[in-house]
Amino acid sequence: MAGDGWTLGIESTAHTLSFGLVDANGIPHPSVSDTVRPDKGGIHPREAADHHKEFAPELFRKLLSTNNLQPNDITSVAFSQGPGLGPCLRIGASIARGISKRLEAPLIGVNHCVAHIEIGRQQCGCADPVLLYVSGGNTQVIARLEGRYRVLGETLDIGIGNMLDKFARAQGFPFPGGPVVERLASEWLLDNPDPSMDGLELPYAVRGMDLAFSGILTASLKLVENGQPLGAVCWSLQEHVFSACVEVAERALSHTGKKELLLGGGVACNSRLRDMCDIMASERDSQSFAPPRMYCIDNGTMIARLGWLEQAEGRITLFEKSAIDQYLRTDQTPITWA
Ligand code: ATP
Ligand code: FE2
């Protein structure tokens, strides 16, 4: 046990401000969140930061009232220290410092990417998985080795979620685009039950153990411009990029000899990706796990959970060491818990 009270987690790396909790035993409680959805264009870091500042008091109050808590029930304050957009991270960190000081509760800065992994492990009950971490900004295949989550393969350009968001935005759909692409692809599949007959040709994203998505984005946009049905392009796009991720994940399972695959990050909400992972894992006598969707997308609860784990290992963050790190990497954080 890290303490006798609740650990608050504050997530603010990009589009979403979220407050979540774990109890004294590290058990997660659902987050209270709000996401910026620009009318046009992508996420502007400064505007997202302004949004986070504006919504923080209301969300924090809502979290406390939903869980029937008083501020003093919070005995530790965890926040996303990085990676992410500088202005957004700075707002989250300053909210965390403020609450920590006011409540005289220790502050714990945590690694956002590791938080995605740890909430998944807790929710799915798997011990030592290969991770397929697929979000807006990140696409990584990860395995734990000698006290770190090592990145075995990752995107060489943009994250898979950003690619889906950009594709959807070009078709006039606002952020987040991934769910729209999923819906259009599955609607198209209903009308075209044997899509293998006319799947569209696109570049393939695998580069050794790494991945790349910008070429496939350009090619998909061209297909739509050239008059291919949008649903068919969405379906082909998903098939290509998810197959690429699953291929790298399979190779990671094979190289490491591990038997569990764990999905994490916002794109892990996608049912087709979940199905592909299930098929691959079962074909190699392994198991695939995916956390509940509310814990795949960015959420404060995962930050609270990692803060709780860190504190149980005796690690807290002094105010003078609480500066954000936009470029924090998954493998920079020591993993000392079982
Ligand atoms: P990170 O900082 O970890 O990169 P993030 O800021 O991108 O995270 P997440 O909430 O982890 O945030 O992921 C958001 C992404 O997930 C968006 O790109 C969104 O389009 C994508 N996404 C959400 N639901 C789906 C879905 N059903 N299918 C595909 N993509 C999805
Ligand atoms: Fe994330």
Short mmCIF file of C-alpha atoms and ligand atoms in Angstrom, two decimals:
data_model
loop_
_atom_site.label_atom_id
_atom_site.label_comp_id
_atom_site.label_asym_id
_atom_site.label_seq_id
_atom_site.Cartn_x
_atom_site.Cartn_y
_atom_site.Cartn_z
CA MET A 1 0.00 0.00 0.00
CA ALA A 2 1.30 3.44 -0.92
CA GLY A 3 -0.71 5.34 1.68
CA ASP A 4 -4.00 5.27 3.53
CA GLY A 5 -5.89 7.61 1.21
CA TRP A 6 -6.60 8.12 -2.44
CA THR A 7 -4.13 8.88 -5.23
CA LEU A 8 -5.30 11.51 -7.69
CA GLY A 9 -4.05 11.28 -11.31
CA ILE A 10 -4.00 14.28 -13.65
CA GLU A 11 -3.68 13.69 -17.39
CA SER A 12 -3.04 16.65 -19.71
CA THR A 13 -0.55 15.55 -22.37
CA ALA A 14 -2.57 16.64 -25.40
CA HIS A 15 -6.27 16.93 -26.33
CA THR A 16 -7.76 15.62 -23.06
CA LEU A 17 -7.80 16.93 -19.51
CA SER A 18 -8.70 14.11 -17.17
CA PHE A 19 -8.80 13.52 -13.42
CA GLY A 20 -8.86 9.96 -12.10
CA LEU A 21 -8.36 8.07 -8.87
CA VAL A 22 -7.04 4.88 -7.39
CA ASP A 23 -7.86 3.91 -3.84
CA ALA A 24 -5.39 2.97 -1.10
CA ASN A 25 -5.07 -0.52 -2.60
CA GLY A 26 -4.37 0.83 -6.10
CA ILE A 27 -7.82 -0.09 -7.39
CA PRO A 28 -8.83 2.18 -10.32
CA HIS A 29 -11.95 4.35 -10.31
CA PRO A 30 -13.27 5.85 -13.58
CA SER A 31 -12.00 9.25 -14.68
CA VAL A 32 -13.77 12.53 -15.28
CA SER A 33 -12.54 14.06 -18.57
CA ASP A 34 -13.06 16.68 -21.22
CA THR A 35 -11.53 16.70 -24.71
CA VAL A 36 -10.84 19.64 -27.03
CA ARG A 37 -12.56 19.23 -30.38
CA PRO A 38 -11.50 22.02 -32.75
CA ASP A 39 -14.09 22.95 -35.41
CA LYS A 40 -11.39 22.90 -38.02
CA GLY A 41 -7.71 21.98 -38.21
CA GLY A 42 -5.70 19.89 -35.77
CA ILE A 43 -5.12 20.35 -32.05
CA HIS A 44 -3.41 23.67 -31.31
CA PRO A 45 -1.21 23.21 -28.20
CA ARG A 46 -1.91 26.69 -26.78
CA GLU A 47 -5.67 26.39 -27.31
CA ALA A 48 -5.70 22.92 -25.75
CA ALA A 49 -3.78 24.30 -22.75
CA ASP A 50 -6.35 27.11 -22.38
CA HIS A 51 -9.12 24.53 -22.49
CA HIS A 52 -7.42 22.48 -19.74
CA LYS A 53 -7.02 25.55 -17.54
CA GLU A 54 -10.65 26.51 -17.98
CA PHE A 55 -12.10 23.05 -17.28
CA ALA A 56 -9.83 21.99 -14.39
CA PRO A 57 -11.82 23.34 -11.40
CA GLU A 58 -15.13 21.96 -12.66
CA LEU A 59 -13.71 18.51 -13.48
CA PHE A 60 -11.91 18.23 -10.17
CA ARG A 61 -15.11 19.10 -8.27
CA LYS A 62 -17.03 16.57 -10.34
CA LEU A 63 -14.48 13.84 -9.59
CA LEU A 64 -14.76 14.46 -5.85
CA SER A 65 -18.57 14.59 -5.84
CA THR A 66 -18.95 11.50 -8.05
CA ASN A 67 -16.77 9.53 -5.63
CA ASN A 68 -18.21 11.10 -2.49
CA LEU A 69 -14.83 12.40 -1.40
CA GLN A 70 -13.51 15.50 0.34
CA PRO A 71 -10.27 17.08 -0.92
CA ASN A 72 -8.46 15.84 2.21
CA ASP A 73 -9.19 12.22 1.25
CA ILE A 74 -6.53 12.67 -1.43
CA THR A 75 -3.14 11.79 0.00
CA SER A 76 -0.98 11.76 -3.17
CA VAL A 77 -1.10 13.67 -6.45
CA ALA A 78 0.25 12.09 -9.65
CA PHE A 79 0.53 13.91 -12.99
CA SER A 80 1.76 13.24 -16.54
CA GLN A 81 5.28 14.64 -16.63
CA GLY A 82 5.76 13.71 -20.32
CA PRO A 83 5.83 13.05 -23.20
CA GLY A 84 3.33 15.42 -24.78
CA LEU A 85 2.62 18.97 -25.89
CA GLY A 86 4.58 21.49 -23.77
CA PRO A 87 1.81 24.00 -22.99
CA CYS A 88 -0.66 21.20 -22.09
CA LEU A 89 1.85 19.39 -19.88
CA ARG A 90 2.73 22.62 -18.08
CA ILE A 91 -0.91 23.27 -17.16
CA GLY A 92 -1.33 19.73 -15.78
CA ALA A 93 1.90 20.03 -13.79
CA SER A 94 0.95 23.36 -12.29
CA ILE A 95 -2.52 22.11 -11.31
CA ALA A 96 -0.82 19.10 -9.67
CA ARG A 97 1.67 21.27 -7.79
CA GLY A 98 -1.18 23.51 -6.58
CA ILE A 99 -3.29 20.63 -5.26
CA SER A 100 -0.26 18.89 -3.78
CA LYS A 101 0.79 22.02 -1.89
CA ARG A 102 -2.72 22.84 -0.71
CA LEU A 103 -3.35 19.31 0.59
CA GLU A 104 0.23 18.73 1.75
CA ALA A 105 0.15 15.54 -0.32
CA PRO A 106 3.25 14.18 -2.09
CA LEU A 107 3.63 14.88 -5.81
CA ILE A 108 4.51 12.11 -8.27
CA GLY A 109 5.44 12.92 -11.88
CA VAL A 110 4.87 9.89 -14.15
CA ASN A 111 5.58 8.72 -17.69
CA HIS A 112 2.36 8.86 -19.76
CA CYS A 113 3.37 5.95 -22.03
CA VAL A 114 4.19 3.68 -19.09
CA ALA A 115 0.83 4.65 -17.54
CA HIS A 116 -0.99 3.32 -20.65
CA ILE A 117 0.87 0.02 -20.16
CA GLU A 118 0.36 -0.33 -16.41
CA ILE A 119 -3.40 0.33 -16.42
CA GLY A 120 -3.68 -2.35 -19.11
CA ARG A 121 -1.69 -4.86 -17.07
CA GLN A 122 -3.81 -4.14 -14.02
CA GLN A 123 -7.12 -4.36 -15.90
CA CYS A 124 -6.27 -7.47 -17.89
CA GLY A 125 -4.30 -9.28 -15.21
CA CYS A 126 -1.41 -10.19 -17.48
CA ALA A 127 2.08 -10.57 -16.11
CA ASP A 128 4.75 -10.08 -18.73
CA PRO A 129 3.21 -9.13 -22.08
CA VAL A 130 4.51 -7.78 -25.35
CA LEU A 131 2.74 -4.44 -25.70
CA LEU A 132 1.23 -2.96 -28.77
CA TYR A 133 0.90 0.70 -27.79
CA VAL A 134 -1.10 2.46 -30.47
CA SER A 135 -2.25 6.01 -29.80
CA GLY A 136 -2.40 9.39 -31.52
CA GLY A 137 1.21 10.34 -31.02
CA ASN A 138 2.79 6.94 -30.41
CA THR A 139 3.02 3.58 -32.10
CA GLN A 140 5.39 1.23 -30.30
CA VAL A 141 5.93 -2.46 -29.76
CA ILE A 142 7.37 -2.88 -26.29
CA ALA A 143 8.62 -5.64 -24.01
CA ARG A 144 9.96 -5.52 -20.49
CA LEU A 145 13.61 -6.45 -20.14
CA GLU A 146 16.03 -5.78 -17.29
CA GLY A 147 13.87 -3.26 -15.47
CA ARG A 148 12.70 -1.14 -18.40
CA TYR A 149 9.98 -1.23 -21.01
CA ARG A 150 12.18 -1.57 -24.11
CA VAL A 151 10.92 -0.31 -27.45
CA LEU A 152 11.47 -3.12 -29.95
CA GLY A 153 9.85 -1.31 -32.85
CA GLU A 154 8.08 1.97 -33.41
CA THR A 155 6.82 4.42 -35.99
CA LEU A 156 9.51 6.25 -37.90
CA ASP A 157 7.19 9.13 -38.73
CA ILE A 158 3.70 9.85 -37.37
CA GLY A 159 1.65 7.89 -34.84
CA ILE A 160 -1.05 5.61 -36.24
CA GLY A 161 -3.83 7.60 -34.52
CA ASN A 162 -2.57 10.93 -35.90
CA MET A 163 -2.56 9.35 -39.35
CA LEU A 164 -6.21 8.23 -38.95
CA ASP A 165 -7.14 11.66 -37.57
CA LYS A 166 -5.48 13.46 -40.52
CA PHE A 167 -7.17 11.17 -43.04
CA ALA A 168 -10.59 11.74 -41.43
CA ARG A 169 -10.04 15.49 -41.15
CA ALA A 170 -9.32 15.70 -44.89
CA GLN A 171 -12.79 14.15 -45.42
CA GLY A 172 -14.36 16.77 -43.16
CA PHE A 173 -14.60 14.73 -39.93
CA PRO A 174 -13.39 16.44 -36.74
CA PHE A 175 -11.04 14.93 -34.13
CA PRO A 176 -10.97 12.06 -33.19
CA GLY A 177 -10.96 10.52 -36.64
CA GLY A 178 -10.12 6.92 -35.68
CA PRO A 179 -13.68 6.01 -34.58
CA VAL A 180 -15.10 7.54 -37.80
CA VAL A 181 -12.74 5.50 -39.99
CA GLU A 182 -13.75 2.40 -38.01
CA ARG A 183 -17.46 3.10 -38.50
CA LEU A 184 -17.16 3.82 -42.25
CA ALA A 185 -15.03 0.69 -42.73
CA SER A 186 -17.50 -1.58 -40.93
CA GLU A 187 -20.52 -0.08 -42.72
CA TRP A 188 -18.77 -0.66 -46.04
CA LEU A 189 -17.97 -4.24 -45.01
CA LEU A 190 -21.67 -4.93 -44.37
CA ASP A 191 -22.44 -4.03 -47.99
CA ASN A 192 -19.36 -5.82 -49.33
CA PRO A 193 -19.09 -9.10 -47.45
CA ASP A 194 -16.11 -10.32 -49.49
CA PRO A 195 -13.87 -7.27 -49.60
CA SER A 196 -10.77 -9.35 -50.35
CA MET A 197 -11.98 -9.37 -53.97
CA ASP A 198 -11.62 -5.61 -54.34
CA GLY A 199 -9.32 -4.43 -51.56
CA LEU A 200 -7.46 -1.33 -52.66
CA GLU A 201 -3.72 -1.32 -53.06
CA LEU A 202 -1.78 0.78 -50.54
CA PRO A 203 1.85 0.93 -49.40
CA TYR A 204 2.76 -1.41 -46.52
CA ALA A 205 3.94 0.20 -43.29
CA VAL A 206 6.51 -2.34 -42.00
CA ARG A 207 10.20 -1.31 -41.98
CA GLY A 208 12.05 -4.18 -40.25
CA MET A 209 10.74 -3.96 -36.67
CA ASP A 210 9.63 -0.37 -37.27
CA LEU A 211 6.58 1.15 -38.93
CA ALA A 212 5.83 4.21 -41.09
CA PHE A 213 2.44 5.73 -41.84
CA SER A 214 2.86 8.96 -43.80
CA GLY A 215 3.17 7.22 -47.21
CA ILE A 216 -0.01 5.26 -46.63
CA LEU A 217 -1.81 8.45 -45.57
CA THR A 218 -0.86 10.20 -48.83
CA ALA A 219 -1.83 7.15 -50.90
CA SER A 220 -5.21 6.83 -49.14
CA LEU A 221 -6.01 10.50 -49.68
CA LYS A 222 -5.18 10.04 -53.39
CA LEU A 223 -7.52 7.05 -53.67
CA VAL A 224 -10.42 9.18 -52.38
CA GLU A 225 -9.46 12.05 -54.69
CA ASN A 226 -9.49 9.60 -57.59
CA GLY A 227 -13.07 8.63 -56.81
CA GLN A 228 -12.76 5.40 -54.82
CA PRO A 229 -15.64 4.96 -52.32
CA LEU A 230 -14.70 6.41 -48.91
CA GLY A 231 -15.81 3.27 -47.05
CA ALA A 232 -13.64 1.06 -49.25
CA VAL A 233 -10.61 3.29 -48.61
CA CYS A 234 -11.28 3.27 -44.84
CA TRP A 235 -11.53 -0.51 -44.85
CA SER A 236 -8.34 -0.97 -46.89
CA LEU A 237 -6.49 1.61 -44.80
CA GLN A 238 -7.39 -0.18 -41.54
CA GLU A 239 -6.51 -3.60 -42.96
CA HIS A 240 -3.09 -2.39 -44.10
CA VAL A 241 -2.02 -0.45 -41.02
CA PHE A 242 -3.39 -2.89 -38.45
CA SER A 243 -1.80 -5.86 -40.26
CA ALA A 244 1.52 -4.03 -40.17
CA CYS A 245 1.25 -3.44 -36.39
CA VAL A 246 0.16 -7.02 -35.76
CA GLU A 247 3.05 -8.35 -37.86
CA VAL A 248 5.63 -6.45 -35.81
CA ALA A 249 3.90 -7.50 -32.57
CA GLU A 250 3.98 -11.13 -33.68
CA ARG A 251 7.67 -10.92 -34.43
CA ALA A 252 8.23 -9.41 -30.98
CA LEU A 253 6.35 -12.34 -29.37
CA SER A 254 8.47 -14.74 -31.36
CA HIS A 255 11.82 -13.05 -30.52
CA THR A 256 11.08 -12.66 -26.82
CA GLY A 257 9.32 -15.99 -26.32
CA LYS A 258 6.52 -14.21 -24.42
CA LYS A 259 2.97 -15.57 -24.54
CA GLU A 260 0.85 -12.51 -23.82
CA LEU A 261 0.01 -9.56 -26.06
CA LEU A 262 -1.47 -6.44 -24.48
CA LEU A 263 -3.04 -3.58 -26.41
CA GLY A 264 -2.95 0.00 -25.15
CA GLY A 265 -3.52 3.59 -26.34
CA GLY A 266 -6.55 5.18 -27.99
CA VAL A 267 -6.38 3.16 -31.23
CA ALA A 268 -6.71 0.00 -29.10
CA CYS A 269 -10.42 0.92 -28.88
CA ASN A 270 -10.75 -0.37 -32.46
CA SER A 271 -12.65 -3.66 -32.68
CA ARG A 272 -11.00 -4.76 -35.93
CA LEU A 273 -7.54 -4.31 -34.42
CA ARG A 274 -8.64 -6.22 -31.31
CA ASP A 275 -9.94 -9.06 -33.50
CA MET A 276 -6.73 -9.21 -35.54
CA CYS A 277 -4.67 -9.44 -32.35
CA ASP A 278 -6.92 -12.22 -31.02
CA ILE A 279 -6.49 -14.21 -34.23
CA MET A 280 -2.72 -13.79 -34.32
CA ALA A 281 -2.31 -14.69 -30.63
CA SER A 282 -4.51 -17.76 -30.84
CA GLU A 283 -2.64 -18.98 -33.93
CA ARG A 284 0.59 -19.00 -31.93
CA ASP A 285 -0.81 -20.48 -28.76
CA SER A 286 -0.74 -17.13 -26.95
CA GLN A 287 -3.34 -14.74 -25.54
CA SER A 288 -4.28 -11.21 -26.53
CA PHE A 289 -5.66 -8.72 -23.99
CA ALA A 290 -7.29 -5.31 -24.40
CA PRO A 291 -8.35 -3.08 -21.49
CA PRO A 292 -11.85 -1.52 -21.31
CA ARG A 293 -12.05 1.36 -23.81
CA MET A 294 -12.27 4.06 -21.13
CA TYR A 295 -8.77 2.99 -20.05
CA CYS A 296 -7.36 2.85 -23.62
CA ILE A 297 -7.89 6.53 -24.39
CA ASP A 298 -6.03 9.13 -22.31
CA ASN A 299 -7.39 9.12 -18.76
CA GLY A 300 -6.41 10.36 -15.32
CA THR A 301 -6.96 6.97 -13.69
CA MET A 302 -3.95 5.44 -15.48
CA ILE A 303 -1.81 8.31 -14.17
CA ALA A 304 -3.11 7.69 -10.64
CA ARG A 305 -2.38 3.97 -10.97
CA LEU A 306 1.23 4.55 -12.07
CA GLY A 307 1.65 7.21 -9.36
CA TRP A 308 0.46 4.65 -6.81
CA LEU A 309 2.96 2.05 -8.12
CA GLU A 310 5.82 4.58 -8.04
CA GLN A 311 4.98 5.70 -4.53
CA ALA A 312 4.79 2.12 -3.30
CA GLU A 313 8.41 1.84 -4.52
CA GLY A 314 9.28 4.90 -2.45
CA ARG A 315 9.49 7.33 -5.36
CA ILE A 316 7.96 10.79 -5.15
CA THR A 317 8.84 13.95 -7.09
CA LEU A 318 10.28 17.01 -5.35
CA PHE A 319 8.85 20.32 -6.56
CA GLU A 320 12.25 21.35 -7.94
CA LYS A 321 12.32 18.12 -10.00
CA SER A 322 8.74 18.43 -11.24
CA ALA A 323 9.46 20.22 -14.55
CA ILE A 324 7.76 18.60 -17.52
CA ASP A 325 9.69 16.65 -20.19
CA GLN A 326 8.04 16.88 -23.61
CA TYR A 327 10.34 14.21 -25.02
CA LEU A 328 10.32 11.64 -22.19
CA ARG A 329 10.77 8.15 -23.68
CA THR A 330 9.08 4.92 -22.66
CA ASP A 331 12.43 3.29 -21.78
CA GLN A 332 13.66 6.15 -19.57
CA THR A 333 11.48 5.08 -16.64
CA PRO A 334 12.80 2.35 -14.31
CA ILE A 335 10.23 -0.43 -13.79
CA THR A 336 10.87 -1.95 -10.39
CA TRP A 337 7.51 -3.51 -9.51
CA ALA A 338 6.67 -7.14 -10.27
P1 ATP B 1 -0.34 9.50 -26.65
O1 ATP B 1 0.14 10.74 -25.97
O2 ATP B 1 -0.24 8.29 -25.82
O3 ATP B 1 0.14 9.37 -28.03
P2 ATP B 1 -2.88 10.49 -27.45
O4 ATP B 1 -2.71 11.87 -26.96
O5 ATP B 1 -2.81 10.28 -28.86
O6 ATP B 1 -1.93 9.60 -26.64
P3 ATP B 1 -5.07 8.63 -26.86
O7 ATP B 1 -6.33 9.00 -26.16
O8 ATP B 1 -4.22 7.57 -26.27
O9 ATP B 1 -4.31 10.03 -26.97
O10 ATP B 1 -5.40 8.25 -28.36
C1 ATP B 1 -6.17 9.08 -29.19
C2 ATP B 1 -6.17 8.48 -30.57
O11 ATP B 1 -6.95 7.26 -30.59
C3 ATP B 1 -6.78 9.39 -31.63
O12 ATP B 1 -5.87 9.45 -32.71
C4 ATP B 1 -8.07 8.66 -32.03
O13 ATP B 1 -8.46 8.86 -33.37
C5 ATP B 1 -7.70 7.22 -31.78
N1 ATP B 1 -8.87 6.34 -31.61
C6 ATP B 1 -9.82 6.42 -30.66
N2 ATP B 1 -10.79 5.48 -30.87
C7 ATP B 1 -10.42 4.79 -32.00
C8 ATP B 1 -11.00 3.72 -32.75
N3 ATP B 1 -12.14 3.18 -32.40
N4 ATP B 1 -10.33 3.29 -33.84
C9 ATP B 1 -9.15 3.85 -34.21
N5 ATP B 1 -8.58 4.87 -33.55
C10 ATP B 1 -9.20 5.34 -32.46
FE FE2 B 2 -2.07 8.61 -24.65
#
